[in-house]
């Protein structure tokens, strides 16, 4: 196995040398968005400095250059997830827009009263609300998959919930709160038996586990660039070509048409049929740079480092008095959700922020999951491969202090270990 140099990796993220509240930043909110390496920042800037032009429109040199970089990014994504063709990779604003696209294009044109959409209790709002909207529009019903004691979608119930009326099953590959891998292969197998489609929300999985959409055999897979070291405002909808071909456009406008007249409009071929208007060209090109960056990393060694950091963080968090994980099982990716006895989640997050540690408090866009687990909300600490063991020690010591003293850690001399 090739070596992974944590220091070399970390050095590429300029923001990690910033100070927050007079303290070295410890960024533990990676499930919300990851930081960006210099090569992604440079790529973004380079587009505007060197080849800013609209794509696919003009026959001048700048536009040709921009179009080449833009389409190269699509090829990189296609290879990264092992899709069959570039036509199966649709650019969107993010996972949220990708799911809305499927709900409004496929769902609105295919669903009818009595049809069933199967979701799960661990869904992010982005994989709930678009389905509620289309259910209201079509008369389809939503059914739910329950979780087992580890917070994973339980396989025993699959055949009771998914059935003849099911038209689509939409589940998270990994929940953004629980951090455990759902049994998506089993879910896809059962859905196929009933000729139901499957949409996998890979927003959290894509940065932490290898994803092969062809091996998975799902119909749709969605993810966001900003959670995998890329820029915000860029996402991907992967869809099987034969399905995308049959689906009506999502939005109308320039670029998605073949010909327009007031009598009749015909639509462009894939992937452009779903990409109306001027896209986020700079963001998409910079996303291509993020994929190149990931491809240059020793993948297995990087994931091995991340897993060791995850295991270490879990064993350290267990030592914090009053800390209760929202599910007992250790997570599969470094996402830890917990509460601290007799402390308000936002107070704990603010206390950590005062010593430079960024974590998140709240419902994490998963209110139905919070109700399911009978919680008002929780804290979420999420790591990336640029985080260090020393940073974990520092945050855990701060948490211990917060928990014992029952007050916010505010003073600068509360720093106990210099982070890497
Ligand atoms: N699904 C999951 C599991 C997520 O974690 C997120 C982001 N928090 C989303 C969907 C939505 O992603 P975006 O906001 O980038 O569209």
PDB file of C-alpha atoms and ligand atoms in Angstrom, residues 31-33 92-99 122-127 172-177 201-205 222-227 232-235 360 364-365 380, ligand 1:
ATOM      1  CA  UNK A  31     -20.018  16.635   6.824  1.00  0.00           C
ATOM      2  CA  UNK A  32     -21.492  20.092   6.184  1.00  0.00           C
ATOM      3  CA  UNK A  33     -18.793  21.028   3.688  1.00  0.00           C
ATOM      4  CA  UNK A  92     -26.795  20.355 -11.048  1.00  0.00           C
ATOM      5  CA  UNK A  93     -26.353  22.826  -8.179  1.00  0.00           C
ATOM      6  CA  UNK A  94     -25.977  20.007  -5.658  1.00  0.00           C
ATOM      7  CA  UNK A  95     -27.579  16.853  -4.269  1.00  0.00           C
ATOM      8  CA  UNK A  96     -30.712  18.835  -3.438  1.00  0.00           C
ATOM      9  CA  UNK A  97     -31.256  19.954  -7.011  1.00  0.00           C
ATOM     10  CA  UNK A  98     -30.416  16.480  -8.340  1.00  0.00           C
ATOM     11  CA  UNK A  99     -33.209  14.957  -6.238  1.00  0.00           C
ATOM     12  CA  UNK A 122     -32.675   8.661   8.324  1.00  0.00           C
ATOM     13  CA  UNK A 123     -33.262  10.819   5.231  1.00  0.00           C
ATOM     14  CA  UNK A 124     -31.900  14.358   4.885  1.00  0.00           C
ATOM     15  CA  UNK A 125     -34.651  16.921   4.167  1.00  0.00           C
ATOM     16  CA  UNK A 126     -33.308  17.054   0.586  1.00  0.00           C
ATOM     17  CA  UNK A 127     -34.480  13.473   0.128  1.00  0.00           C
ATOM     18  CA  UNK A 172     -29.121   7.679   1.790  1.00  0.00           C
ATOM     19  CA  UNK A 173     -26.002   5.637   1.114  1.00  0.00           C
ATOM     20  CA  UNK A 174     -24.786   7.029   4.462  1.00  0.00           C
ATOM     21  CA  UNK A 175     -26.865   9.208   6.789  1.00  0.00           C
ATOM     22  CA  UNK A 176     -25.379  12.654   7.464  1.00  0.00           C
ATOM     23  CA  UNK A 177     -26.173  12.203  11.168  1.00  0.00           C
ATOM     24  CA  UNK A 201     -28.286   9.907  -1.932  1.00  0.00           C
ATOM     25  CA  UNK A 202     -24.496   9.721  -1.890  1.00  0.00           C
ATOM     26  CA  UNK A 203     -23.845  13.200  -0.469  1.00  0.00           C
ATOM     27  CA  UNK A 204     -21.999  11.786   2.555  1.00  0.00           C
ATOM     28  CA  UNK A 205     -20.657   8.585   1.022  1.00  0.00           C
ATOM     29  CA  UNK A 222     -26.670  12.020  -6.398  1.00  0.00           C
ATOM     30  CA  UNK A 223     -23.877  13.941  -4.700  1.00  0.00           C
ATOM     31  CA  UNK A 224     -22.431  17.444  -4.157  1.00  0.00           C
ATOM     32  CA  UNK A 225     -18.960  18.691  -5.113  1.00  0.00           C
ATOM     33  CA  UNK A 226     -18.526  20.762  -1.969  1.00  0.00           C
ATOM     34  CA  UNK A 227     -18.470  17.709   0.295  1.00  0.00           C
ATOM     35  CA  UNK A 232     -20.164  24.943  -3.636  1.00  0.00           C
ATOM     36  CA  UNK A 233     -22.994  25.243  -6.147  1.00  0.00           C
ATOM     37  CA  UNK A 234     -22.056  22.140  -8.163  1.00  0.00           C
ATOM     38  CA  UNK A 235     -23.625  18.721  -7.947  1.00  0.00           C
ATOM     39  CA  UNK A 360     -22.303  21.732  14.285  1.00  0.00           C
ATOM     40  CA  UNK A 364     -28.807  18.639  10.750  1.00  0.00           C
ATOM     41  CA  UNK A 365     -31.601  18.877   8.164  1.00  0.00           C
ATOM     42  CA  UNK A 380     -22.156  16.578  15.161  1.00  0.00           C
TER      43      UNK A 380
HETATM   44  N1  LIG B   1     -28.180  14.510   1.509  1.00  0.00           N
HETATM   45  C1  LIG B   1     -27.302  14.369   2.510  1.00  0.00           C
HETATM   46  C2  LIG B   1     -27.133  13.030   3.157  1.00  0.00           C
HETATM   47  C3  LIG B   1     -26.549  15.469   2.922  1.00  0.00           C
HETATM   48  O1  LIG B   1     -25.667  15.331   3.914  1.00  0.00           O
HETATM   49  C4  LIG B   1     -26.733  16.707   2.277  1.00  0.00           C
HETATM   50  C5  LIG B   1     -25.934  17.933   2.716  1.00  0.00           C
HETATM   51  N2  LIG B   1     -25.946  18.158   4.076  1.00  0.00           N
HETATM   52  C6  LIG B   1     -27.654  16.791   1.237  1.00  0.00           C
HETATM   53  C7  LIG B   1     -28.347  15.683   0.871  1.00  0.00           C
HETATM   54  C8  LIG B   1     -27.889  18.081   0.502  1.00  0.00           C
HETATM   55  O2  LIG B   1     -26.722  18.476  -0.153  1.00  0.00           O
HETATM   56  P1  LIG B   1     -26.612  19.942  -0.809  1.00  0.00           P
HETATM   57  O3  LIG B   1     -26.995  20.899   0.276  1.00  0.00           O
HETATM   58  O4  LIG B   1     -25.178  20.038  -1.202  1.00  0.00           O
HETATM   59  O5  LIG B   1     -27.557  19.984  -1.954  1.00  0.00           O
END
